[in-house]
CSV table of C-alpha atoms in Angstrom, one decimal:
chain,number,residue,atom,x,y,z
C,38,UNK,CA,0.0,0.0,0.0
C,39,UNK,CA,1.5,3.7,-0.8
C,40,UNK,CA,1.9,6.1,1.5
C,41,UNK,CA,-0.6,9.0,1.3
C,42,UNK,CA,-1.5,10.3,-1.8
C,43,UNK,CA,-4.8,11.5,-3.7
C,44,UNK,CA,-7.6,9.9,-2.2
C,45,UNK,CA,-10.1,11.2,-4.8
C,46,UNK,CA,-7.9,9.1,-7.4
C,47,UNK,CA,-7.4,6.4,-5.8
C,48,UNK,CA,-8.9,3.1,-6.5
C,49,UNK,CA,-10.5,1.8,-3.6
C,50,UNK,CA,-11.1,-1.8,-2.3
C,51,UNK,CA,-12.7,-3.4,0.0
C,52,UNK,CA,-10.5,-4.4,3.0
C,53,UNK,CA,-12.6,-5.9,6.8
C,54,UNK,CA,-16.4,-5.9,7.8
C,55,UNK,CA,-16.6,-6.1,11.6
C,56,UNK,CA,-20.0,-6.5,13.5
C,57,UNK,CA,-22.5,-8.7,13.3
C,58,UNK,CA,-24.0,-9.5,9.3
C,59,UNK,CA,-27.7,-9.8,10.6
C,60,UNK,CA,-30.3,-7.9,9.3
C,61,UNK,CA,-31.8,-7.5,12.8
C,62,UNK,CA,-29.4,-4.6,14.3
C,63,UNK,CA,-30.0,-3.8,18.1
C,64,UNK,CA,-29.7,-0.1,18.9
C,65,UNK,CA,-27.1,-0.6,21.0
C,66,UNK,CA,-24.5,-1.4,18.5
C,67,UNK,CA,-25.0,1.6,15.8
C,68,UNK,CA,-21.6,3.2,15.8
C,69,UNK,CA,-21.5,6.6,16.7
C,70,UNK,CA,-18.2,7.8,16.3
C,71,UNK,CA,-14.9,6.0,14.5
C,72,UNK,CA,-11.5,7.7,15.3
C,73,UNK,CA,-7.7,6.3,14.6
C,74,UNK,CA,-4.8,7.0,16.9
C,75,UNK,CA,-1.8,9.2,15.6
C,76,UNK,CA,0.0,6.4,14.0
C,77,UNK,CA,-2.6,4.8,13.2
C,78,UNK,CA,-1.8,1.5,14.7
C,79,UNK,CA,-5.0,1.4,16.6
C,80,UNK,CA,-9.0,2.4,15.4
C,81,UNK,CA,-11.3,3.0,18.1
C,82,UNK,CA,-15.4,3.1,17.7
C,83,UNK,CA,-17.8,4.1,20.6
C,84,UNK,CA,-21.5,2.8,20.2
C,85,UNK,CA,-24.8,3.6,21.5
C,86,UNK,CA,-24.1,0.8,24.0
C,87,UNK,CA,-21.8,3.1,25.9
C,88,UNK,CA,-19.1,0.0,24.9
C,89,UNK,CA,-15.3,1.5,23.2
C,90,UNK,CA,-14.0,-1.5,20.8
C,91,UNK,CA,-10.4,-1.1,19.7
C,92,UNK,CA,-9.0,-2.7,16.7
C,93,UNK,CA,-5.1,-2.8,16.3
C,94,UNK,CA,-2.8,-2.8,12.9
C,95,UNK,CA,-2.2,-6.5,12.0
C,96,UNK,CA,1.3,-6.6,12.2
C,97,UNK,CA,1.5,-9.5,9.3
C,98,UNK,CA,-0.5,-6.8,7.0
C,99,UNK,CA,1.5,-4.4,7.7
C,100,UNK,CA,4.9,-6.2,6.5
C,101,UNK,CA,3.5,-7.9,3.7
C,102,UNK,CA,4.3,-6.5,0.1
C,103,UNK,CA,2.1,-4.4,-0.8
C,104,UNK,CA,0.5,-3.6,2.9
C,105,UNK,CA,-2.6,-4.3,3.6
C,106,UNK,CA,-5.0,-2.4,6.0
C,107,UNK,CA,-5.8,-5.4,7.7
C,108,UNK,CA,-7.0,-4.7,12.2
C,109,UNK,CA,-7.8,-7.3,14.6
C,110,UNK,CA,-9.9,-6.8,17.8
C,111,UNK,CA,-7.4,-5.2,21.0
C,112,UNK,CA,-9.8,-4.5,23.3
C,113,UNK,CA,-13.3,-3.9,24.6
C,114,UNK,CA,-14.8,-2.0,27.6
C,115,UNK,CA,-17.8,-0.7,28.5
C,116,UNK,CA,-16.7,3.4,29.0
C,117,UNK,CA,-20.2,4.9,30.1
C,118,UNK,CA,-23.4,3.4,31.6
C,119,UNK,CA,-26.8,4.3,31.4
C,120,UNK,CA,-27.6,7.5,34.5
C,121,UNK,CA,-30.2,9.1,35.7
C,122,UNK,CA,-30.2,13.1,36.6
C,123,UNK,CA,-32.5,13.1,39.5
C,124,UNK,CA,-32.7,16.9,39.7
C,125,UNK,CA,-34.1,17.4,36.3
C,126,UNK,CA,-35.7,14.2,35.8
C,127,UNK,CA,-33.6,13.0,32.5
C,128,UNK,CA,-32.2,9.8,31.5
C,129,UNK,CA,-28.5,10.5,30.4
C,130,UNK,CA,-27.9,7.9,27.6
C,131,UNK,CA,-24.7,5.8,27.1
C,132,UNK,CA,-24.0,6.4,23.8
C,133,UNK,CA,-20.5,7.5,23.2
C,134,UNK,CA,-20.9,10.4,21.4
C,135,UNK,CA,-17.1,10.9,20.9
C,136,UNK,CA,-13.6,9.6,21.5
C,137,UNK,CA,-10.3,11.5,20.9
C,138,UNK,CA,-6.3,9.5,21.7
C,139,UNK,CA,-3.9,11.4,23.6
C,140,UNK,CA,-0.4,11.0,22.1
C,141,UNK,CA,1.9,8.0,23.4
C,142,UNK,CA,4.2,8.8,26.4
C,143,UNK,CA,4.9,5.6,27.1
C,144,UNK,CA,3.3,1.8,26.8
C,145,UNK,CA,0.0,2.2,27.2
C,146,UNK,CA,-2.5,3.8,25.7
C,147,UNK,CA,-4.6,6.8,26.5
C,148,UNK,CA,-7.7,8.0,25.1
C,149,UNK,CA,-11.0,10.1,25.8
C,150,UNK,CA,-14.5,9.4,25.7
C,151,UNK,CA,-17.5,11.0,26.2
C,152,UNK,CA,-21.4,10.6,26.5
C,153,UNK,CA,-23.9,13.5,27.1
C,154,UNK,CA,-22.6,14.5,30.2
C,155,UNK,CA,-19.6,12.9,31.4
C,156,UNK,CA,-15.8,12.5,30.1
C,157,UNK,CA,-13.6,9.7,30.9
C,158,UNK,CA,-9.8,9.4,30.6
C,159,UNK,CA,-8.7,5.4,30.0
C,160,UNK,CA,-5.9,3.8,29.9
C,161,UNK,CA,-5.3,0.7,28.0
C,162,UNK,CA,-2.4,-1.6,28.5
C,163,UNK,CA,-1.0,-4.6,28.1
C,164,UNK,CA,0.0,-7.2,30.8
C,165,UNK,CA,2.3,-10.6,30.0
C,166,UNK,CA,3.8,-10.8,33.4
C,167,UNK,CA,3.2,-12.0,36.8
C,168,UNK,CA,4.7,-12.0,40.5
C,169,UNK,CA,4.9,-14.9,42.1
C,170,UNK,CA,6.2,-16.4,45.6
C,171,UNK,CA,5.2,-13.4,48.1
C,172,UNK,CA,6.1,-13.4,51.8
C,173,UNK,CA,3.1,-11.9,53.3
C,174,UNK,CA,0.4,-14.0,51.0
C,175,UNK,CA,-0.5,-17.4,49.8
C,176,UNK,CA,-0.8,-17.3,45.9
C,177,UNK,CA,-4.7,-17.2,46.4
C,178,UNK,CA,-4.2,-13.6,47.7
C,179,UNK,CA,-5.1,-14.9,51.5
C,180,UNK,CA,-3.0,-13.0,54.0
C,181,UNK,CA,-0.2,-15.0,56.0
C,182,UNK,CA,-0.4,-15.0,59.9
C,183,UNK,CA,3.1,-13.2,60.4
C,184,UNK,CA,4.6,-15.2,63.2
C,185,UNK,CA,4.2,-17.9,61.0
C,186,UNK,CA,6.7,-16.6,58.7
C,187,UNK,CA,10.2,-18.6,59.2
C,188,UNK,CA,12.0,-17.7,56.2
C,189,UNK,CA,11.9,-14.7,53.5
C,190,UNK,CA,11.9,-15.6,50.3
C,191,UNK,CA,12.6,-13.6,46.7
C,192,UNK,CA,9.7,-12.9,44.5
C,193,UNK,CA,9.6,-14.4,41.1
C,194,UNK,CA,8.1,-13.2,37.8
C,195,UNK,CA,6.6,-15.3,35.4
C,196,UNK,CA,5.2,-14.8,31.6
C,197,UNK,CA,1.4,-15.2,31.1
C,198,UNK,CA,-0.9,-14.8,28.5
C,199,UNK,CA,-1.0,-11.7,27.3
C,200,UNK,CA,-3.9,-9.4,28.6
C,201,UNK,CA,-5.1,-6.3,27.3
C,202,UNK,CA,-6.2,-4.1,30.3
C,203,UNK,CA,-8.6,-0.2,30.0
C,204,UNK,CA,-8.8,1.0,33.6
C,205,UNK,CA,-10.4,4.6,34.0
C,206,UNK,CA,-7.7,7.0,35.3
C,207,UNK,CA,-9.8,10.0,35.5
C,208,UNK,CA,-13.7,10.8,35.1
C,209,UNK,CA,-14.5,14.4,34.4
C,210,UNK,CA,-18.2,15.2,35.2
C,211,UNK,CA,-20.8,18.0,36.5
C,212,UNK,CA,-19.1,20.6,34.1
C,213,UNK,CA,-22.0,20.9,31.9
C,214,UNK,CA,-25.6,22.0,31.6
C,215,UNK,CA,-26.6,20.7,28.2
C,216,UNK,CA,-25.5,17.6,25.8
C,217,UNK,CA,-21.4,17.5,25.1
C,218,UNK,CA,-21.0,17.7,21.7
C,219,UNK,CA,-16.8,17.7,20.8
C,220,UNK,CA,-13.9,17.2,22.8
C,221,UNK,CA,-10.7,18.3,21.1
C,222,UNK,CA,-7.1,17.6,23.0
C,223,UNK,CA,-5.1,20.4,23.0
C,224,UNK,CA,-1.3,20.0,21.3
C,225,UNK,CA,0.5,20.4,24.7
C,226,UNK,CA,-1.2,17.0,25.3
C,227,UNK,CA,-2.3,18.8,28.8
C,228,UNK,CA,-5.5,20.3,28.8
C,229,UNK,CA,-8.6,19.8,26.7
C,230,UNK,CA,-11.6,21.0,25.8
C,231,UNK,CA,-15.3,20.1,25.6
C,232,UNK,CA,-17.9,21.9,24.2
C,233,UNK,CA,-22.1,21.4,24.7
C,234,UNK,CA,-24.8,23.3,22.9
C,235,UNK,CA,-23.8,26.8,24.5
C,236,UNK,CA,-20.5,26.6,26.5
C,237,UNK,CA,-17.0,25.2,25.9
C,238,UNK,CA,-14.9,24.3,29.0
C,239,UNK,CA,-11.4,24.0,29.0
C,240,UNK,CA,-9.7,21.1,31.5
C,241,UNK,CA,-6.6,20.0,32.7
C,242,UNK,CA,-6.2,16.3,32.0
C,243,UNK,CA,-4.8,15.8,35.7
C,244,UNK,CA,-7.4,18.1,37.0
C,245,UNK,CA,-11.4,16.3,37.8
C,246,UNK,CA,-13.0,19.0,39.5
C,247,UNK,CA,-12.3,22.1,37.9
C,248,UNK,CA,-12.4,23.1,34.7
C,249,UNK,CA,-12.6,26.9,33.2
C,250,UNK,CA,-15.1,28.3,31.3
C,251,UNK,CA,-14.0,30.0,28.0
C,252,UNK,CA,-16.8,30.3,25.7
C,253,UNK,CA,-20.6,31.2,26.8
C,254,UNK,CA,-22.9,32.0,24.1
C,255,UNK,CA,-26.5,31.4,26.8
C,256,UNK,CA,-28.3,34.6,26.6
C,257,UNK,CA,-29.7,36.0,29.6
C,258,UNK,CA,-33.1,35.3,28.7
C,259,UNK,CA,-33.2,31.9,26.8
C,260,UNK,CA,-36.4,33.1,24.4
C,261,UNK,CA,-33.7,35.0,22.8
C,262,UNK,CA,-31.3,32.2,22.0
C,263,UNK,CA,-31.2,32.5,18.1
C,264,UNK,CA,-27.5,29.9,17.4
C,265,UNK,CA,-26.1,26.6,19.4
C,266,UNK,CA,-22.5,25.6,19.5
C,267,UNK,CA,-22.2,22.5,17.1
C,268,UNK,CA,-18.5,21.6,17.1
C,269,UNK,CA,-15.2,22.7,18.4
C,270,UNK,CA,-11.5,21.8,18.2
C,271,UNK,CA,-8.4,23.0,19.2
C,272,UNK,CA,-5.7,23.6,16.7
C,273,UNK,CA,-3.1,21.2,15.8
C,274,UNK,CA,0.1,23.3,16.7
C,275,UNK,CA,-1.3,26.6,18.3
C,276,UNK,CA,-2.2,25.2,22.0
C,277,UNK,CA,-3.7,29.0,22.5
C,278,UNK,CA,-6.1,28.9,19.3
C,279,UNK,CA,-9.1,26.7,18.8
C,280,UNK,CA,-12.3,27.3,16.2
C,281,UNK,CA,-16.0,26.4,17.3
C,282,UNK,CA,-18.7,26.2,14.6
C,283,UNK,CA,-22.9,27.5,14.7
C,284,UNK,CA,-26.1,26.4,14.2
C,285,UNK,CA,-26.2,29.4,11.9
C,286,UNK,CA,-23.3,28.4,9.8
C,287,UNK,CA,-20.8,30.2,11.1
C,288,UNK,CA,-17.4,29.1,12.3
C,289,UNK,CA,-15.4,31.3,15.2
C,290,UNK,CA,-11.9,31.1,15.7
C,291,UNK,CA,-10.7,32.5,19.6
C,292,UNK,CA,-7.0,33.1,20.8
C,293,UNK,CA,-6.7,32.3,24.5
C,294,UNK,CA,-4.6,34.8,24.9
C,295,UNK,CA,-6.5,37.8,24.6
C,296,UNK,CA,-8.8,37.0,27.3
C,297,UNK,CA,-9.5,34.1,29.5
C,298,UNK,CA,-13.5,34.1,28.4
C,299,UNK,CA,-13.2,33.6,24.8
C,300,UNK,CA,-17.0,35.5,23.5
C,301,UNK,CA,-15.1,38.2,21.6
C,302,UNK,CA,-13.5,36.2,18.7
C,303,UNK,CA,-10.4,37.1,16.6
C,304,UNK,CA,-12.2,35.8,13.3
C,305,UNK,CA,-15.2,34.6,12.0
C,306,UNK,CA,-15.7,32.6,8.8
C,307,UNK,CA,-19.1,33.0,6.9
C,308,UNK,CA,-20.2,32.4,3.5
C,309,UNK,CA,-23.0,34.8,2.4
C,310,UNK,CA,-26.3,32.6,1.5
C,311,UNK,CA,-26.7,32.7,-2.3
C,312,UNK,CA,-30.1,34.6,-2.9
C,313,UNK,CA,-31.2,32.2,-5.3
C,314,UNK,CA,-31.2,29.2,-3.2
C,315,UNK,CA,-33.1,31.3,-0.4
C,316,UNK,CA,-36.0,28.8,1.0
C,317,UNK,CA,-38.1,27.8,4.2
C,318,UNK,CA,-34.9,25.2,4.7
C,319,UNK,CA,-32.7,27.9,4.0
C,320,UNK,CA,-31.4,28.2,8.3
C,321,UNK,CA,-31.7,24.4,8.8
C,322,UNK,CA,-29.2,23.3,6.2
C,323,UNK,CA,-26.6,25.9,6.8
C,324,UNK,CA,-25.7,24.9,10.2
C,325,UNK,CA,-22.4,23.3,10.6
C,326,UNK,CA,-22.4,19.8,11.7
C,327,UNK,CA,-18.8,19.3,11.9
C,328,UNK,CA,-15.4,21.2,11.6
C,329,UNK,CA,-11.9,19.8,11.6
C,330,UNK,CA,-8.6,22.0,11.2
C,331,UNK,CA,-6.3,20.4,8.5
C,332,UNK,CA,-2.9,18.6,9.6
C,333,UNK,CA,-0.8,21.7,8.5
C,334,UNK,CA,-3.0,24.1,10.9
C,335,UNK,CA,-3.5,26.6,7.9
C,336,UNK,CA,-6.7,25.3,6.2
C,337,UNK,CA,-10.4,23.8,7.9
C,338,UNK,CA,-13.5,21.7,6.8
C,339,UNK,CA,-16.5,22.4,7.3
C,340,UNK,CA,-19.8,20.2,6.8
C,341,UNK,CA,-23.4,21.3,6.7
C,342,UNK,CA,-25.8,19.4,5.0
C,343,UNK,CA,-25.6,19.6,1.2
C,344,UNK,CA,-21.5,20.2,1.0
C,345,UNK,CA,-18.3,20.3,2.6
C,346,UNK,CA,-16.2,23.8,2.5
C,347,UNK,CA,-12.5,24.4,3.0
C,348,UNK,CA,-11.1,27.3,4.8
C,349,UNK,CA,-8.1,28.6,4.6
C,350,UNK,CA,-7.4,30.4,8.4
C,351,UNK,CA,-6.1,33.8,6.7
C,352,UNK,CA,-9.3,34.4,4.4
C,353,UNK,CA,-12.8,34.9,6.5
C,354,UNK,CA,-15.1,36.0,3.9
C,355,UNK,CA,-15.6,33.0,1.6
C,356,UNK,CA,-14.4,29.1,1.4
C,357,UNK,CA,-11.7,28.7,-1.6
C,358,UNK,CA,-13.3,25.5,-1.9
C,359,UNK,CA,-16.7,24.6,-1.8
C,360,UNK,CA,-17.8,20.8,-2.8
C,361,UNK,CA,-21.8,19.3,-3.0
C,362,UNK,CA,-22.0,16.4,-1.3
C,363,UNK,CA,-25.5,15.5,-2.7
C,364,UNK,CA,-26.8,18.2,-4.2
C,365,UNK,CA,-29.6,16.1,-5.8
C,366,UNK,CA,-31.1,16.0,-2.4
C,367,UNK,CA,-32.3,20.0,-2.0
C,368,UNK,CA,-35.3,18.8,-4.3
C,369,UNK,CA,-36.0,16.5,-1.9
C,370,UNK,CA,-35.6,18.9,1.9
C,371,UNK,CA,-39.3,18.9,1.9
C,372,UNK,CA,-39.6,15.2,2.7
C,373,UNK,CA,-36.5,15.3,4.8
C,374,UNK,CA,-37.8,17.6,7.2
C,375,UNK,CA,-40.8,15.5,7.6
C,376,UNK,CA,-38.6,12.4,8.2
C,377,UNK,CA,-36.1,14.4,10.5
C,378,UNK,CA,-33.2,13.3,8.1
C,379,UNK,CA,-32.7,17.1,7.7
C,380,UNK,CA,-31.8,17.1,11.3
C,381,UNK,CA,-28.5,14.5,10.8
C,382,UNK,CA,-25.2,15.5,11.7
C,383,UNK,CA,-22.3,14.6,9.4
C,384,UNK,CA,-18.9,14.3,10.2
C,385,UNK,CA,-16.1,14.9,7.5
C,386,UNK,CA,-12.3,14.1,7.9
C,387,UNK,CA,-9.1,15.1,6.1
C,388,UNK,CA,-6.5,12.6,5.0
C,389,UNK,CA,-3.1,12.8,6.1
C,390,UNK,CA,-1.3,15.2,3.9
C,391,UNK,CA,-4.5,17.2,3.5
C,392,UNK,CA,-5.3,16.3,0.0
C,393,UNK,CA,-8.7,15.2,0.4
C,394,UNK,CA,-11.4,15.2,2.1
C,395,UNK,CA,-14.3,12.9,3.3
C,396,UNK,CA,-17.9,12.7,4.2
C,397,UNK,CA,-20.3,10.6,4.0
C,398,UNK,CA,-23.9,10.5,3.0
C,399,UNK,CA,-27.2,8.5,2.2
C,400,UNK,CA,-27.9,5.1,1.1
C,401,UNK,CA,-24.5,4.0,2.8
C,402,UNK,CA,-22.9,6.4,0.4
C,403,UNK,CA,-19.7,7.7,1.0
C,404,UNK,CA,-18.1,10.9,-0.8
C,405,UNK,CA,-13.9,11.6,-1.3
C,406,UNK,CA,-12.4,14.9,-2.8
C,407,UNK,CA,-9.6,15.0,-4.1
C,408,UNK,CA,-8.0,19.0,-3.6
C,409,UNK,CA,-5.5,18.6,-6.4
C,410,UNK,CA,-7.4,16.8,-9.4
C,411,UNK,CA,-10.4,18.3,-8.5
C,412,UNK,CA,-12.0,15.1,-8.8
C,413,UNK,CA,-14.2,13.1,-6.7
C,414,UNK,CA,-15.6,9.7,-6.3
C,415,UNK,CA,-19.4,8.7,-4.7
C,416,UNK,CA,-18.7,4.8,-3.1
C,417,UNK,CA,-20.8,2.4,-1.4
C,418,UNK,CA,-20.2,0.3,2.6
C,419,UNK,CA,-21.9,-2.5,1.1
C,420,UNK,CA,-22.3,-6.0,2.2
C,421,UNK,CA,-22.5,-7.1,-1.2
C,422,UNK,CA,-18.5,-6.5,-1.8
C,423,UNK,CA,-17.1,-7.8,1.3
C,424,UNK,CA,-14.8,-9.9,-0.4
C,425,UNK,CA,-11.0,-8.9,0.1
C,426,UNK,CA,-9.6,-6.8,-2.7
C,427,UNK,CA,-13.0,-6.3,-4.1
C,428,UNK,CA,-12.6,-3.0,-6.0
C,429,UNK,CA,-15.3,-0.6,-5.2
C,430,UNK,CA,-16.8,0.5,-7.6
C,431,UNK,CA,-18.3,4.5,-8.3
C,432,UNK,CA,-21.6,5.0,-7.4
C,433,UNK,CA,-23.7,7.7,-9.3
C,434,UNK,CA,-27.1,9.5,-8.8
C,435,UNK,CA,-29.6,10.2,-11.1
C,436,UNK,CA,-31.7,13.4,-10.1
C,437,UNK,CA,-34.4,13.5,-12.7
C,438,UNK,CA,-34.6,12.6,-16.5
C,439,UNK,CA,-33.7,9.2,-18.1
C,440,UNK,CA,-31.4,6.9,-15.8
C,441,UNK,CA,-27.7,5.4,-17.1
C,442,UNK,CA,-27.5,1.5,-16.5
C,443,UNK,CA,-25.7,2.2,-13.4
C,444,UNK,CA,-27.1,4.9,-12.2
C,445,UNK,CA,-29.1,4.5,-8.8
C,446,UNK,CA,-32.5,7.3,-8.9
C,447,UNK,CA,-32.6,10.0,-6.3
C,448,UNK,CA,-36.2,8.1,-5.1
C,449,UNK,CA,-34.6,4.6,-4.5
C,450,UNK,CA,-32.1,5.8,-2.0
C,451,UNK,CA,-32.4,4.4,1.4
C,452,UNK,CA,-32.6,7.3,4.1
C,453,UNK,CA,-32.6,5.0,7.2
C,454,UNK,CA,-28.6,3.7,5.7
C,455,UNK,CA,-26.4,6.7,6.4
C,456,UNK,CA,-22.8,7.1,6.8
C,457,UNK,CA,-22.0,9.4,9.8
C,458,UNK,CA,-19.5,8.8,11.2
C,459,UNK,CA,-15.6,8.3,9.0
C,460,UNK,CA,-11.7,8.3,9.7
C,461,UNK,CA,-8.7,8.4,7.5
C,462,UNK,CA,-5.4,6.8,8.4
C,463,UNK,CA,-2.8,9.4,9.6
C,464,UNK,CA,0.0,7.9,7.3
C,465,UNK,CA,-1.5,5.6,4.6
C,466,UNK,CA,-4.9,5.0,2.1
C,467,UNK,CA,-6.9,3.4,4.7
C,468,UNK,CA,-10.2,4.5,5.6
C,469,UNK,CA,-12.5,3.2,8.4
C,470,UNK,CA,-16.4,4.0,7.4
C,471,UNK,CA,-18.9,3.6,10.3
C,472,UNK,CA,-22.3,1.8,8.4
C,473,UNK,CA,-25.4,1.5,11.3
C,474,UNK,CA,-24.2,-2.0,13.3
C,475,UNK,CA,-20.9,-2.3,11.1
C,476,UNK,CA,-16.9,-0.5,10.4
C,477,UNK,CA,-15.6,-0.7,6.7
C,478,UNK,CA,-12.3,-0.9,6.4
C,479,UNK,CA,-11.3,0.2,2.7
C,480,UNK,CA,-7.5,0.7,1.1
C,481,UNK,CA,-6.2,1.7,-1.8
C,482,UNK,CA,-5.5,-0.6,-4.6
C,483,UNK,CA,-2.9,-3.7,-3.8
C-alpha cells in the first residue's frame, strides 16, 4: 500500500467488515463515532451501547508487500453506563458520542470518551507478566499469619498470557448543563476542551474538579437564544487557538490569549447565502455539523448538509473551496424535514497530507475529494462487496430525466442507511467508514 496520496484518485477496495451480518441490528450497537490513533496502529469506535472497541494494525499486514490495512480486535470495555439526573428528571444515555487518543508517552494507551454528560480518561495496556512467591500471602491472595513466617523468600516473575487491560484513570463530570458535543485535546497534550450546545470548557487532563469556562454564548433570557454551539476543536500546533462552529453556519476562531473568556472572537468565517437558493430550509441546512482543522494548521472543513467547505485560516469572507455532497437531495428537503433526516449530523475528515477530504452520506454512500485533481468519487459500505480486494466500484445518482444502466435514482435511495461517522489513516490509504451496526475498512489498490 502507498503512502498518502490522492484519495479522490485512488482506486479503492474493500478491505474488513466487523460486527455482526444480521439484518436485525439492536440499537445498542450503531456506531457513533470512529476515530484512529496518531499512527494509526490502533481504530477506536464508541456505540450507543456506551461500549469502546479497539481494533489494532495487524502486524503481518502491515509487513506484507504491498501492505494491507488489515486490524484485529485489542480491546473492549464498557466506557459509560446508562444514568439518571434526578434533579431534572432525564435519563442520560450511554452512547458515546465521541472519542479522541492522547499522544503515546509511554506503553499504554490513553484515550478520551464522552457521553452527554460525562468525560472519561482510559488507559489501555498490556500485561504478559506475573509475580509470584510473596512473603506476606499465599498465591490465592489470603493474608499469611506473620509469626508464622520462618523464612523470606525472593519474588519471582513469570510470563502469562498476554492481557489487554482499560482501567479509567480520570472521570471528568458536572461541568456541563446541556448535551457534550466535541472534545478536542489540546497540542501540549495537557488540557482539553469540551464543548455542549452553549458553553466550551477548558480542563486540565490531571485536574477532575475544575475546569474553566472559555466560551458562553447562553443569553440572559433563553427566548432569545437565536444559534447553538455545534463543534469545536483545538488547533493542531497553536495550543492558545481553537475554532467552534454555529447552528447558523458560522465558524469562530478564539485566541486564549486575549482573554480568558473567549466571547469576543479574533475571526469569524461565513459564506454569504446565495439569494437564489433562499427557502423555508434555508437556516436548517446551513448549520455546521462538523469542523476539523487540516494537519498543516492553515486550512479547515467544514460540513453542513448539502456540502463540505475548505477554509483557509487567513481568508474569513468565503471558502476557496466549496464541494456538494448531494446536491440532488435539495429537491428533496421537503420530505426530509418530515422524516427528520434534515436534522443528521455529518462528520467529515481530512487525509493525512490534507489532499482530500471525506464525508459521507445516504444510502451507505460515501463521498472523497480529491483538492488537487479536483475530482471526486461517490462509493458504497456494502455487504454485497465484502470480499478482500473487491474494488469498489463508483456509485452515481440520477436526479431526474432518463437513468444510465448504473445509475441509482434520487427516489430509491435508502434514508434510514447513512454514513456518519468516517476516519482516515494518519499515514497511509486506509479509511475506516462507520455503516449502522458495522466498520468498513477500505485501502487503496494492492
Amino acid at each position: 500500500m502507498s503512502t498518502i496520496g490522492s484519495g479522490g484518485d485512488a482506486s479503492w477496495c474493500f478491505s474488513q467488515i466487523k460486527g455482526a451480518l444480521d439484518d436485525d441490528v439492536t440499537e445498542a450497537d450503531i456506531i457513533s463515532c470512529v476515530e484512529f490513533n496518531h499512527d494509526g496502529e490502533l481504530l477506536a469506535t464508541g456505540d450507543k451501547g456506551g461500549r469502546v472497541v479497539i481494533f489494532q494494525r495487524d502486524a503481518l499486514s502491515k509487513s506484507s508487500v504491498p501492505k494491507r490495512g488489515e486490524y484485529n480486535v485489542y480491546s473492549t470495555f464498557q466506557s459509560h453506563e446508562p444514568e439518571f439526573d434526578y434533579l431534572k428528571s432525564l435519563e442520560i444515555e450511554e452512547k458515546i458520542n465521541k472519542i479522541r487518543w492522547l499522544r503515546r508517552k509511554n506503553p499504554a494507551h490513553f484515550l478520551l470518551s464522552t457521553n452527554d454528560k460525562t468525560i472519561k480518561l482510559w488507559k489501555v495496556s498490556e500485561r504478559d507478566k506475573a509475580f509470584e512467591g510473596y512473603n506476606t500471602k499465599e498465591e490465592n491472595g489470603i493474608i499469611r499469619n506473620p509469626n508464622c513466617i520462618t523464612a523470606l523468600k525472593v519474588p519471582s516473575v513469570k510470563q502469562i498470557a498476554l492481557t489487554v487491560e482499560a482501567s479509567p484513570r480520570r472521570i471528568f463530570a458536572n461541568a456541563h448543563t446541556y448535551h457534550i458535543n466535541s472534545i478536542s485535546v489540546n497540542s501540549d497534550q495537557e488540557t482539553y476542551l469540551s464543548a455542549d450546545d452553549l458553553r466550551i470548557n477548558l480542563w486540565n487532563l490531571e485536574i477532575t474538579d475544575q475546569s474553566f469556562n472559555i466560551v458562553d454564548i447562553k443569553p440572559t433570557n433563553m427566548e432569545e437564544l437565536t444559534e447553538v454551539i455545534t463543534a469545536a476543536e483545538f488547533h493542531p500546533t497553536e495550543c492558545n487557538v481553537f475554532v467552534y462552529s454555529s447552528s447558523k453556519g458560522t465558524i469562530r476562531l478564539c485566541d486564549m490569549r486575549s482573554s480568558a473568556l473567549c466571547d469576543q472572537h479574533s475571526k469569524q468565517f461565513e459564506e454569504p447565502e446565495n439569494p437564489t437558493n433562499r427557502s423555508f430550509f434555508s437556516e436548517i441546512i446551513s448549520s455546521i455539523s462538523d469542523v476539523k482543522l487540516s494537519n498543516s494548521g492553515r486550512y479547515m472543513i467544514s460540513r453542513d448538509y448539502l456540502s463540505i467547505k475548505v477554509w483557509d485560516l487567513h481568508m474569513e469572507t468565503k471558502p476557496i473551496e466549496t464541494y456538494p455532497v448531494h446536491e440532488y437531495l435539495r429537491a428533496k428537503l421537503c420530505s426530509l424535514y418530515e422524516n427528520d433526516c434534515i436534522f443528521d449530523k455529518f462528520e467529515c475528515c481530512w487525509n493525512g497530507n490534507d489532499t482530500s477530504i471525506m464525508t459521507g452520506s445516504y444510502n451507505n454512500f460515501f463521498r472523497i475529494f480529491d483538492r488537487n485533481s479536483k475530482k471526486d468519487v461517490t462509493l458504497e459500505a456494502s455487504r454485497d462487496i465484502i470480499k478482500p480486494k473487491t474494488l469498489l466500484k463508483p456509485r452515481k445518482v440520477c436526479s431526474g430525466g432518463k437513468r444510465k444502466k448504473d445509475e441509482i435514482s434520487v427516489d430509491c435511495l435508502d434514508f434510514n442507511k447513512k454514513i456518519l461517522h468516517t476516519a482516515w489513516h494518519p499515514l497511509e490509504n486506509i479509511i475506516a467508514v462507520a455503516a449502522t451496526n458495522n466498520l468498513f475498512i477500505f485501502q487503496d489498490k494492492f
